[in-house]
Amino acid sequence: MSNVEIGIWSIVAILVLIQSGMHVAIALSLVSLIGVYLVRDQFEIAGALLSNAALESVARYSFGVIPLFVLMGVLVGVSGLGRDVFEVAGQIFRRFRGGLGIATVFANAIFAAVNGTTIASASVFTKVAVPELIRQGYSRRFSVGVVAGSSVLGMLIPPSLLLILFGIIAEVSIGDLFSAGIVPGIVLAVLFCLLIVGLARFAPGFTGTPQESDIPLMRASVMLQKAAPIVLLILLVLGGIYGGFFTPTEAGAVGALGALLIAVAKRRLGVRAFGGILMETGQVTASITFLLIAAHMYSRLLALSGLPGAMVDLLAVYDFSTLSILLLYLLAIILLGTILDAASILLILVPLVLPIAIAMHLDMVWFGILTVVAVEVGLLTPPLGMACFVIRSNLDDSSITLGDIFAGALPFALVMLLLIALLIVLPGIAIFLL
C-alpha cells in the first residue's frame, strides 16, 4: 500500500473500531501506532514518534484550562445555580406565549456561561425544567425537546469545552474562540425563543396548551438574591478574560475559586462531597487528556501518510469552490454526528481537514465556530444524539420515549442548520468581537 492508502484505511479502521464499541482514544492510538509502523516499517520509530506526540499534547500552558473549567462546572452544578436561574427566568417570561419554554432557553444560556458542557446542562434542566413544563400543560414531546435543544448552548457560549478542544487540536487561541462564540450563542438563543413563540402560536398540537402560569410571584429582592451568584460568576470569568485581566487558564482558576465560594456560602458542599467533586473532575480531565494524546498521535500519522496534502491536490485538480468544500465538510460532520459523539468527530475530522482549511485561507476562529455548531447538530440527531440520551437517562417519567425526545428536538436542530447558513453568509457574526 502507498502511504496515502494507509492514511485512508486508517480512517476506515478507526470508524469500524469505534462502532464496534472500542473507546475512541484507544482506537485512535492503536490505529496510529500500526499506521506509523506501516509507513516507516520500524516499531522503534513509531513508538518514539508517538510518545513525543503524547508529551507535546499535554505539556502546554493552555492545557491547564481544561481541569479548571471542569471543576468550575461541577461546582456550579452542585450549587443549584441551574434551578435558581430557571426560577428567575420563569418569573421574567411568565406573560409571554410559550413563556416557560423561553425561560428554559434563557436559563440554559446563562447556565452555559459558567458550565461549558451540553451534558451537564441537559442533566440539570431535565430534572428542573421538564417536570415544571409538563405540569404547566406543555406536551411531553415539547418539554423534553426544548431542554435538548437549548442544552447545546453549553458547547457554544464560552467557556466551552468543545471550543477548548478545537483550540488545542487546531492550535488556535482559546481566548479568540471564546470571544467568537458569544454572538453566535446569543443569536442561537434568540432563534430558539422565536421558534418557541412560533410553535406556540401556529403549532399548539406540538407544544401543548399551557394553562395560565400559577407560579407564585417572586419579589424583586428574592429574584436578585437568586440571580446574583451566577451573574457575578459570569462577570468574574468572562469579564476577566475580555477585560484583559486574565488569560483563559487564569480565568478558569478564578472561576473555580468563585464557584467553590458560592457552593460553600449556599451550604451545598461538605467535606465528603468535595472529595467526590475532585474525583469527578479528575476522571473527566483524564478522559479528555487521553483523547488529546490520541488525537495528536493520529495527526502525526496523517502528516506522515501525506493524506491531507493529497486531498488538497485533488481538490485543486477538480477546481472545487471554497463553498463546495465547506458544505461537504459540514455535511460530513452532520452525518458522522448520527453515529459518533462530538469529541470523536473533532478528533477524527479536524486533523484531516485543517490543512485544507489553511490552504483555502479560511479564518481559523470562524472555522472553529462553524465546526462546533455543526457538531452540536449531531447531539440532537438519531441514532446517537448524546444530549437526547442524557435526557432520557435523567427522566423520571417512563412514558417519555427516546423517540419523543428526538422528535421534540428536531425543530431546534433545524434552527441550528439555519445558524450555520447565517455564519456562512455573514461570517462577521462569529468574528465581530475579535
Tab-separated table of C-alpha atoms in Angstrom:
chain	number	residue	atom	x	y	z
A	1	MET	CA	0.000	0.000	0.000
A	2	SER	CA	1.060	3.577	-0.614
A	3	ASN	CA	1.290	5.989	2.300
A	4	VAL	CA	-1.888	7.760	1.172
A	5	GLU	CA	-3.745	4.443	1.069
A	6	ILE	CA	-2.540	3.722	4.600
A	7	GLY	CA	-3.993	7.085	5.662
A	8	ILE	CA	-7.347	6.306	4.026
A	9	TRP	CA	-7.596	2.826	5.535
A	10	SER	CA	-6.662	4.236	8.956
A	11	ILE	CA	-9.818	6.385	8.911
A	12	VAL	CA	-11.944	3.395	7.926
A	13	ALA	CA	-10.344	1.299	10.680
A	14	ILE	CA	-10.967	3.994	13.308
A	15	LEU	CA	-14.659	4.273	12.400
A	16	VAL	CA	-15.100	0.493	12.420
A	17	LEU	CA	-13.365	0.089	15.797
A	18	ILE	CA	-15.380	2.896	17.400
A	19	GLN	CA	-18.651	1.457	16.094
A	20	SER	CA	-17.646	-1.978	17.407
A	21	GLY	CA	-17.502	-0.499	20.911
A	22	MET	CA	-13.823	0.337	21.358
A	23	HIS	CA	-13.051	3.550	23.278
A	24	VAL	CA	-12.318	6.431	20.896
A	25	ALA	CA	-8.879	7.189	22.358
A	26	ILE	CA	-7.805	3.541	22.243
A	27	ALA	CA	-8.976	3.208	18.622
A	28	LEU	CA	-7.090	6.343	17.574
A	29	SER	CA	-3.924	5.356	19.422
A	30	LEU	CA	-3.894	1.754	18.185
A	31	VAL	CA	-4.531	2.647	14.548
A	32	SER	CA	-1.963	5.464	14.709
A	33	LEU	CA	0.718	3.166	16.106
A	34	ILE	CA	0.111	0.494	13.463
A	35	GLY	CA	-0.204	3.106	10.708
A	36	VAL	CA	3.094	4.814	11.557
A	37	TYR	CA	4.758	1.389	11.668
A	38	LEU	CA	3.423	0.599	8.172
A	39	VAL	CA	4.682	3.947	6.862
A	40	ARG	CA	8.153	3.774	8.485
A	41	ASP	CA	8.496	-0.028	8.800
A	42	GLN	CA	10.039	0.210	12.290
A	43	PHE	CA	8.235	-0.110	15.625
A	44	GLU	CA	11.004	1.840	17.380
A	45	ILE	CA	10.378	4.888	15.197
A	46	ALA	CA	6.612	4.523	15.614
A	47	GLY	CA	6.917	4.291	19.394
A	48	ALA	CA	9.290	7.242	19.686
A	49	LEU	CA	7.262	9.444	17.350
A	50	LEU	CA	4.008	8.742	19.108
A	51	SER	CA	5.458	9.101	22.614
A	52	ASN	CA	6.710	12.562	21.632
A	53	ALA	CA	3.235	13.378	20.359
A	54	ALA	CA	1.794	12.299	23.708
A	55	LEU	CA	4.184	14.566	25.608
A	56	GLU	CA	3.589	17.574	23.385
A	57	SER	CA	-0.179	17.242	23.597
A	58	VAL	CA	-0.339	17.856	27.361
A	59	ALA	CA	2.878	19.788	28.061
A	60	ARG	CA	1.230	23.115	27.256
A	61	TYR	CA	0.175	26.000	29.411
A	62	SER	CA	-3.167	26.156	27.576
A	63	PHE	CA	-3.991	22.577	28.613
A	64	GLY	CA	-4.424	23.748	32.222
A	65	VAL	CA	-7.705	25.393	31.240
A	66	ILE	CA	-9.451	22.004	30.974
A	67	PRO	CA	-9.386	20.751	34.605
A	68	LEU	CA	-10.095	24.254	35.915
A	69	PHE	CA	-13.233	24.805	33.851
A	70	VAL	CA	-14.362	21.234	34.502
A	71	LEU	CA	-14.019	21.865	38.242
A	72	MET	CA	-15.943	25.133	37.950
A	73	GLY	CA	-18.744	23.412	36.031
A	74	VAL	CA	-19.075	20.608	38.588
A	75	LEU	CA	-19.159	23.088	41.472
A	76	VAL	CA	-21.795	25.185	39.698
A	77	GLY	CA	-23.947	22.075	39.283
A	78	VAL	CA	-23.620	21.209	42.974
A	79	SER	CA	-24.511	24.777	43.980
A	80	GLY	CA	-28.007	24.541	42.497
A	81	LEU	CA	-27.492	27.633	40.349
A	82	GLY	CA	-29.325	25.988	37.437
A	83	ARG	CA	-32.558	25.765	39.424
A	84	ASP	CA	-32.159	29.328	40.705
A	85	VAL	CA	-31.687	30.849	37.261
A	86	PHE	CA	-34.619	28.800	35.873
A	87	GLU	CA	-36.934	30.115	38.599
A	88	VAL	CA	-35.880	33.700	37.900
A	89	ALA	CA	-36.297	33.224	34.135
A	90	GLY	CA	-39.764	31.755	34.751
A	91	GLN	CA	-40.747	34.971	36.506
A	92	ILE	CA	-39.355	37.190	33.738
A	93	PHE	CA	-41.113	35.385	30.859
A	94	ARG	CA	-44.297	34.246	32.618
A	95	ARG	CA	-46.527	36.530	30.490
A	96	PHE	CA	-45.026	35.514	27.125
A	97	ARG	CA	-46.592	32.999	24.751
A	98	GLY	CA	-44.595	29.824	25.386
A	99	GLY	CA	-43.019	31.688	28.288
A	100	LEU	CA	-41.760	28.702	30.253
A	101	GLY	CA	-40.082	27.321	27.131
A	102	ILE	CA	-38.397	30.689	26.563
A	103	ALA	CA	-37.393	30.692	30.230
A	104	THR	CA	-35.732	27.289	29.716
A	105	VAL	CA	-33.690	28.635	26.792
A	106	PHE	CA	-32.757	31.767	28.736
A	107	ALA	CA	-31.746	29.766	31.805
A	108	ASN	CA	-29.699	27.352	29.689
A	109	ALA	CA	-27.891	30.259	28.019
A	110	ILE	CA	-26.987	31.768	31.392
A	111	PHE	CA	-26.011	28.394	32.820
A	112	ALA	CA	-23.829	27.740	29.755
A	113	ALA	CA	-21.741	30.805	30.589
A	114	VAL	CA	-20.447	29.117	33.747
A	115	ASN	CA	-20.694	25.462	32.792
A	116	GLY	CA	-19.307	24.699	29.346
A	117	THR	CA	-20.821	21.286	28.535
A	118	THR	CA	-24.049	20.189	26.934
A	119	ILE	CA	-24.204	17.041	29.048
A	120	ALA	CA	-24.277	18.929	32.356
A	121	SER	CA	-26.905	21.371	31.067
A	122	ALA	CA	-29.095	18.542	29.805
A	123	SER	CA	-28.791	16.695	33.114
A	124	VAL	CA	-29.647	19.728	35.255
A	125	PHE	CA	-32.587	21.033	33.241
A	126	THR	CA	-34.124	17.591	32.697
A	127	LYS	CA	-34.617	17.479	36.458
A	128	VAL	CA	-35.504	21.160	36.867
A	129	ALA	CA	-37.448	22.222	33.765
A	130	VAL	CA	-39.168	19.144	32.290
A	131	PRO	CA	-41.467	18.382	35.273
A	132	GLU	CA	-42.493	22.041	35.532
A	133	LEU	CA	-43.136	22.361	31.783
A	134	ILE	CA	-45.372	19.267	31.818
A	135	ARG	CA	-47.173	20.459	34.961
A	136	GLN	CA	-47.926	23.792	33.265
A	137	GLY	CA	-49.622	21.993	30.361
A	138	TYR	CA	-46.876	21.743	27.735
A	139	SER	CA	-46.701	18.478	25.803
A	140	ARG	CA	-44.148	15.894	26.876
A	141	ARG	CA	-42.531	15.961	23.450
A	142	PHE	CA	-42.070	19.734	23.509
A	143	SER	CA	-40.916	19.728	27.143
A	144	VAL	CA	-38.011	17.365	26.510
A	145	GLY	CA	-37.325	18.899	23.092
A	146	VAL	CA	-36.793	22.414	24.415
A	147	VAL	CA	-34.404	21.112	27.069
A	148	ALA	CA	-32.474	19.069	24.493
A	149	GLY	CA	-32.297	21.952	22.032
A	150	SER	CA	-31.279	24.646	24.486
A	151	SER	CA	-28.719	22.405	26.201
A	152	VAL	CA	-26.436	22.636	23.147
A	153	LEU	CA	-25.816	26.278	24.046
A	154	GLY	CA	-23.361	24.918	26.613
A	155	MET	CA	-20.983	23.904	23.817
A	156	LEU	CA	-21.086	27.285	22.069
A	157	ILE	CA	-21.347	30.002	24.712
A	158	PRO	CA	-17.961	30.291	26.464
A	159	PRO	CA	-16.411	28.754	28.436
A	160	SER	CA	-16.988	25.730	26.196
A	161	LEU	CA	-15.019	22.502	26.495
A	162	LEU	CA	-15.640	21.796	22.805
A	163	LEU	CA	-14.122	25.161	21.842
A	164	ILE	CA	-11.177	24.410	24.133
A	165	LEU	CA	-10.732	21.014	22.474
A	166	PHE	CA	-10.819	22.563	18.991
A	167	GLY	CA	-8.362	25.262	20.054
A	168	ILE	CA	-5.857	22.711	21.348
A	169	ILE	CA	-6.164	20.407	18.319
A	170	ALA	CA	-6.002	23.223	15.747
A	171	GLU	CA	-3.589	25.389	17.790
A	172	VAL	CA	-5.972	28.351	17.708
A	173	SER	CA	-6.216	30.924	20.506
A	174	ILE	CA	-8.775	29.720	23.049
A	175	GLY	CA	-9.421	33.323	24.087
A	176	ASP	CA	-10.302	34.235	20.483
A	177	LEU	CA	-12.595	31.218	20.208
A	178	PHE	CA	-14.332	32.237	23.434
A	179	SER	CA	-14.841	35.761	22.079
A	180	ALA	CA	-16.150	34.406	18.790
A	181	GLY	CA	-18.657	32.111	20.499
A	182	ILE	CA	-20.574	34.872	22.292
A	183	VAL	CA	-22.547	36.450	19.433
A	184	PRO	CA	-23.439	33.145	17.685
A	185	GLY	CA	-24.521	31.772	21.066
A	186	ILE	CA	-26.795	34.755	21.663
A	187	VAL	CA	-28.149	34.579	18.099
A	188	LEU	CA	-28.917	30.870	18.518
A	189	ALA	CA	-30.696	31.501	21.825
A	190	VAL	CA	-32.804	34.255	20.217
A	191	LEU	CA	-33.649	31.984	17.265
A	192	PHE	CA	-34.732	29.275	19.711
A	193	CYS	CA	-37.006	31.770	21.501
A	194	LEU	CA	-38.553	32.895	18.194
A	195	LEU	CA	-39.076	29.233	17.305
A	196	ILE	CA	-40.901	28.614	20.588
A	197	VAL	CA	-43.163	31.641	20.075
A	198	GLY	CA	-43.924	30.479	16.523
A	199	LEU	CA	-44.640	26.901	17.595
A	200	ALA	CA	-46.867	28.064	20.452
A	201	ARG	CA	-48.880	30.220	18.031
A	202	PHE	CA	-49.045	28.061	14.910
A	203	ALA	CA	-48.455	24.502	16.173
A	204	PRO	CA	-50.262	24.215	19.517
A	205	GLY	CA	-50.666	20.492	18.949
A	206	PHE	CA	-46.885	20.152	19.182
A	207	THR	CA	-46.306	22.448	22.155
A	208	GLY	CA	-49.467	21.584	24.070
A	209	THR	CA	-51.823	24.124	25.551
A	210	PRO	CA	-50.211	25.608	28.647
A	211	GLN	CA	-52.513	26.941	31.301
A	212	GLU	CA	-52.071	30.377	32.794
A	213	SER	CA	-48.972	30.333	34.953
A	214	ASP	CA	-49.692	29.529	38.592
A	215	ILE	CA	-46.100	30.124	39.682
A	216	PRO	CA	-46.234	32.480	42.688
A	217	LEU	CA	-44.921	35.948	42.033
A	218	MET	CA	-41.396	36.400	43.322
A	219	ARG	CA	-40.297	39.622	44.977
A	220	ALA	CA	-37.563	41.565	43.185
A	221	SER	CA	-35.269	41.137	46.185
A	222	VAL	CA	-35.644	37.339	46.049
A	223	MET	CA	-35.017	37.314	42.296
A	224	LEU	CA	-31.889	39.381	42.808
A	225	GLN	CA	-30.706	37.059	45.555
A	226	LYS	CA	-31.131	34.003	43.318
A	227	ALA	CA	-29.611	35.590	40.197
A	228	ALA	CA	-26.695	37.452	41.794
A	229	PRO	CA	-24.291	34.489	42.320
A	230	ILE	CA	-24.364	33.259	38.730
A	231	VAL	CA	-24.255	36.785	37.283
A	232	LEU	CA	-21.248	37.651	39.440
A	233	LEU	CA	-19.512	34.435	38.399
A	234	ILE	CA	-20.107	35.222	34.721
A	235	LEU	CA	-18.759	38.745	35.172
A	236	LEU	CA	-15.760	37.397	37.058
A	237	VAL	CA	-14.804	34.798	34.428
A	238	LEU	CA	-15.831	36.276	31.091
A	239	GLY	CA	-15.342	39.880	32.196
A	240	GLY	CA	-11.856	38.994	33.360
A	241	ILE	CA	-10.994	37.402	30.006
A	242	TYR	CA	-12.425	40.121	27.770
A	243	GLY	CA	-11.236	42.901	30.055
A	244	GLY	CA	-7.672	41.636	29.686
A	245	PHE	CA	-7.265	40.836	33.385
A	246	PHE	CA	-6.938	37.056	32.967
A	247	THR	CA	-5.854	34.550	30.376
A	248	PRO	CA	-8.431	31.785	29.804
A	249	THR	CA	-6.399	29.478	32.046
A	250	GLU	CA	-6.237	32.045	34.846
A	251	ALA	CA	-9.947	32.752	34.396
A	252	GLY	CA	-10.615	29.043	34.873
A	253	ALA	CA	-8.769	29.122	38.196
A	254	VAL	CA	-10.576	32.275	39.334
A	255	GLY	CA	-13.933	30.847	38.228
A	256	ALA	CA	-13.322	27.565	40.064
A	257	LEU	CA	-12.499	29.506	43.240
A	258	GLY	CA	-15.602	31.664	42.799
A	259	ALA	CA	-17.812	28.598	42.272
A	260	LEU	CA	-16.283	26.975	45.355
A	261	LEU	CA	-17.067	30.031	47.491
A	262	ILE	CA	-20.651	30.122	46.170
A	263	ALA	CA	-21.162	26.428	46.936
A	264	VAL	CA	-19.819	26.901	50.465
A	265	ALA	CA	-21.904	30.057	51.022
A	266	LYS	CA	-25.068	28.236	49.884
A	267	ARG	CA	-24.188	25.321	52.202
A	268	ARG	CA	-24.312	22.845	49.322
A	269	LEU	CA	-20.794	21.492	49.807
A	270	GLY	CA	-19.452	19.274	52.574
A	271	VAL	CA	-16.028	17.712	53.012
A	272	ARG	CA	-17.149	14.329	51.685
A	273	ALA	CA	-18.957	15.894	48.712
A	274	PHE	CA	-15.866	17.953	47.872
A	275	GLY	CA	-13.831	14.772	47.627
A	276	GLY	CA	-16.355	13.382	45.154
A	277	ILE	CA	-16.186	16.600	43.117
A	278	LEU	CA	-12.406	16.371	42.880
A	279	MET	CA	-12.694	12.739	41.830
A	280	GLU	CA	-15.227	13.598	39.106
A	281	THR	CA	-13.045	16.452	37.876
A	282	GLY	CA	-10.034	14.158	37.738
A	283	GLN	CA	-11.932	11.486	35.814
A	284	VAL	CA	-13.234	13.944	33.206
A	285	THR	CA	-9.802	15.564	32.842
A	286	ALA	CA	-8.069	12.193	32.474
A	287	SER	CA	-10.557	11.175	29.796
A	288	ILE	CA	-10.009	14.403	27.841
A	289	THR	CA	-6.230	14.076	28.255
A	290	PHE	CA	-6.285	10.592	26.772
A	291	LEU	CA	-8.388	11.864	23.856
A	292	LEU	CA	-5.952	14.718	23.160
A	293	ILE	CA	-2.953	12.393	23.253
A	294	ALA	CA	-4.688	10.048	20.805
A	295	ALA	CA	-5.623	12.989	18.556
A	296	HIS	CA	-2.007	14.140	18.354
A	297	MET	CA	-0.888	10.602	17.545
A	298	TYR	CA	-3.465	10.466	14.773
A	299	SER	CA	-2.315	13.875	13.464
A	300	ARG	CA	1.247	12.551	13.215
A	301	LEU	CA	0.030	9.546	11.228
A	302	LEU	CA	-1.900	11.768	8.805
A	303	ALA	CA	1.130	14.017	8.332
A	304	LEU	CA	3.404	11.049	7.609
A	305	SER	CA	0.904	9.443	5.221
A	306	GLY	CA	0.549	12.634	3.198
A	307	LEU	CA	-3.223	12.180	3.007
A	308	PRO	CA	-4.152	15.832	3.780
A	309	GLY	CA	-1.730	17.060	1.100
A	310	ALA	CA	-3.143	14.573	-1.397
A	311	MET	CA	-6.644	15.845	-0.625
A	312	VAL	CA	-5.530	19.446	-1.212
A	313	ASP	CA	-4.022	18.464	-4.582
A	314	LEU	CA	-7.148	16.523	-5.561
A	315	LEU	CA	-9.433	19.425	-4.752
A	316	ALA	CA	-7.174	21.740	-6.752
A	317	VAL	CA	-7.349	19.434	-9.777
A	318	TYR	CA	-11.156	19.343	-9.746
A	319	ASP	CA	-11.344	23.075	-9.007
A	320	PHE	CA	-13.927	22.838	-6.226
A	321	SER	CA	-15.063	26.195	-4.900
A	322	THR	CA	-14.416	27.097	-1.283
A	323	LEU	CA	-18.155	26.993	-0.578
A	324	SER	CA	-18.478	23.499	-2.083
A	325	ILE	CA	-15.625	22.159	0.034
A	326	LEU	CA	-17.058	23.810	3.140
A	327	LEU	CA	-20.516	22.337	2.529
A	328	LEU	CA	-19.036	18.857	2.018
A	329	TYR	CA	-17.127	19.232	5.288
A	330	LEU	CA	-20.226	20.331	7.195
A	331	LEU	CA	-22.272	17.513	5.655
A	332	ALA	CA	-19.610	15.015	6.762
A	333	ILE	CA	-19.786	16.385	10.322
A	334	ILE	CA	-23.580	16.148	10.465
A	335	LEU	CA	-23.584	12.607	9.038
A	336	LEU	CA	-20.887	11.488	11.478
A	337	GLY	CA	-22.974	13.073	14.221
A	338	THR	CA	-25.551	10.334	13.720
A	339	ILE	CA	-23.045	7.649	14.768
A	340	LEU	CA	-20.295	9.406	16.783
A	341	ASP	CA	-20.136	11.739	19.776
A	342	ALA	CA	-18.972	15.358	19.457
A	343	ALA	CA	-15.392	14.848	20.687
A	344	SER	CA	-14.829	11.900	18.343
A	345	ILE	CA	-15.923	13.946	15.337
A	346	LEU	CA	-13.485	16.724	16.219
A	347	LEU	CA	-10.637	14.302	16.831
A	348	ILE	CA	-11.130	12.498	13.515
A	349	LEU	CA	-12.084	15.291	11.101
A	350	VAL	CA	-10.211	18.390	12.293
A	351	PRO	CA	-6.650	17.000	11.855
A	352	LEU	CA	-7.674	15.723	8.410
A	353	VAL	CA	-9.365	18.894	7.134
A	354	LEU	CA	-7.237	21.540	8.863
A	355	PRO	CA	-4.522	21.635	6.128
A	356	ILE	CA	-7.246	22.117	3.522
A	357	ALA	CA	-8.819	24.973	5.511
A	358	ILE	CA	-5.415	26.627	5.873
A	359	ALA	CA	-4.737	26.224	2.136
A	360	MET	CA	-8.074	27.939	1.433
A	361	HIS	CA	-7.026	30.798	3.752
A	362	LEU	CA	-10.098	30.414	5.954
A	363	ASP	CA	-10.235	32.294	9.230
A	364	MET	CA	-9.476	29.571	11.784
A	365	VAL	CA	-11.575	31.138	14.535
A	366	TRP	CA	-14.628	31.384	12.276
A	367	PHE	CA	-13.917	27.859	11.021
A	368	GLY	CA	-13.835	26.621	14.618
A	369	ILE	CA	-17.195	28.182	15.488
A	370	LEU	CA	-18.745	26.768	12.317
A	371	THR	CA	-17.331	23.333	13.152
A	372	VAL	CA	-18.662	23.366	16.715
A	373	VAL	CA	-22.171	24.410	15.644
A	374	ALA	CA	-22.250	21.614	13.049
A	375	VAL	CA	-21.004	19.112	15.620
A	376	GLU	CA	-23.744	20.233	18.012
A	377	VAL	CA	-26.404	19.273	15.459
A	378	GLY	CA	-25.239	15.696	15.941
A	379	LEU	CA	-26.076	15.940	19.643
A	380	LEU	CA	-29.771	16.118	18.663
A	381	THR	CA	-29.952	13.638	15.785
A	382	PRO	CA	-30.612	9.883	15.946
A	383	PRO	CA	-29.394	7.266	16.490
A	384	LEU	CA	-26.624	8.625	18.768
A	385	GLY	CA	-27.777	12.108	19.793
A	386	MET	CA	-25.880	12.341	23.069
A	387	ALA	CA	-27.989	15.140	24.571
A	388	CYS	CA	-31.153	13.132	23.930
A	389	PHE	CA	-29.712	10.029	25.610
A	390	VAL	CA	-28.662	12.075	28.647
A	391	ILE	CA	-32.173	13.493	28.970
A	392	ARG	CA	-33.719	10.036	28.713
A	393	SER	CA	-31.418	8.664	31.433
A	394	ASN	CA	-32.334	11.530	33.791
A	395	LEU	CA	-36.108	11.413	33.248
A	396	ASP	CA	-38.391	10.195	35.998
A	397	ASP	CA	-41.311	9.818	33.556
A	398	SER	CA	-41.053	6.387	31.876
A	399	SER	CA	-43.836	7.240	29.421
A	400	ILE	CA	-41.500	9.589	27.513
A	401	THR	CA	-39.597	7.561	24.922
A	402	LEU	CA	-36.303	8.280	23.204
A	403	GLY	CA	-38.292	8.787	20.001
A	404	ASP	CA	-40.294	11.544	21.721
A	405	ILE	CA	-37.067	13.314	22.679
A	406	PHE	CA	-35.634	13.144	19.147
A	407	ALA	CA	-38.943	14.361	17.683
A	408	GLY	CA	-39.109	17.228	20.170
A	409	ALA	CA	-35.512	18.225	19.425
A	410	LEU	CA	-35.960	18.186	15.620
A	411	PRO	CA	-37.183	21.813	15.244
A	412	PHE	CA	-34.215	23.005	17.298
A	413	ALA	CA	-31.790	21.022	15.126
A	414	LEU	CA	-33.295	22.700	12.047
A	415	VAL	CA	-32.783	26.117	13.633
A	416	MET	CA	-29.128	25.206	14.185
A	417	LEU	CA	-28.834	24.496	10.455
A	418	LEU	CA	-30.202	27.993	9.896
A	419	LEU	CA	-27.463	29.381	12.150
A	420	ILE	CA	-24.841	27.510	10.092
A	421	ALA	CA	-26.225	29.174	6.947
A	422	LEU	CA	-26.097	32.584	8.636
A	423	LEU	CA	-22.484	32.008	9.714
A	424	ILE	CA	-21.505	31.150	6.138
A	425	VAL	CA	-23.296	34.147	4.625
A	426	LEU	CA	-22.400	36.541	7.465
A	427	PRO	CA	-19.064	35.411	8.963
A	428	GLY	CA	-18.958	38.643	10.941
A	429	ILE	CA	-21.411	37.049	13.381
A	430	ALA	CA	-18.517	34.950	14.674
A	431	ILE	CA	-15.582	37.351	14.299
A	432	PHE	CA	-17.409	40.542	15.273
A	433	LEU	CA	-15.778	40.795	18.712
A	434	LEU	CA	-12.223	39.933	17.612
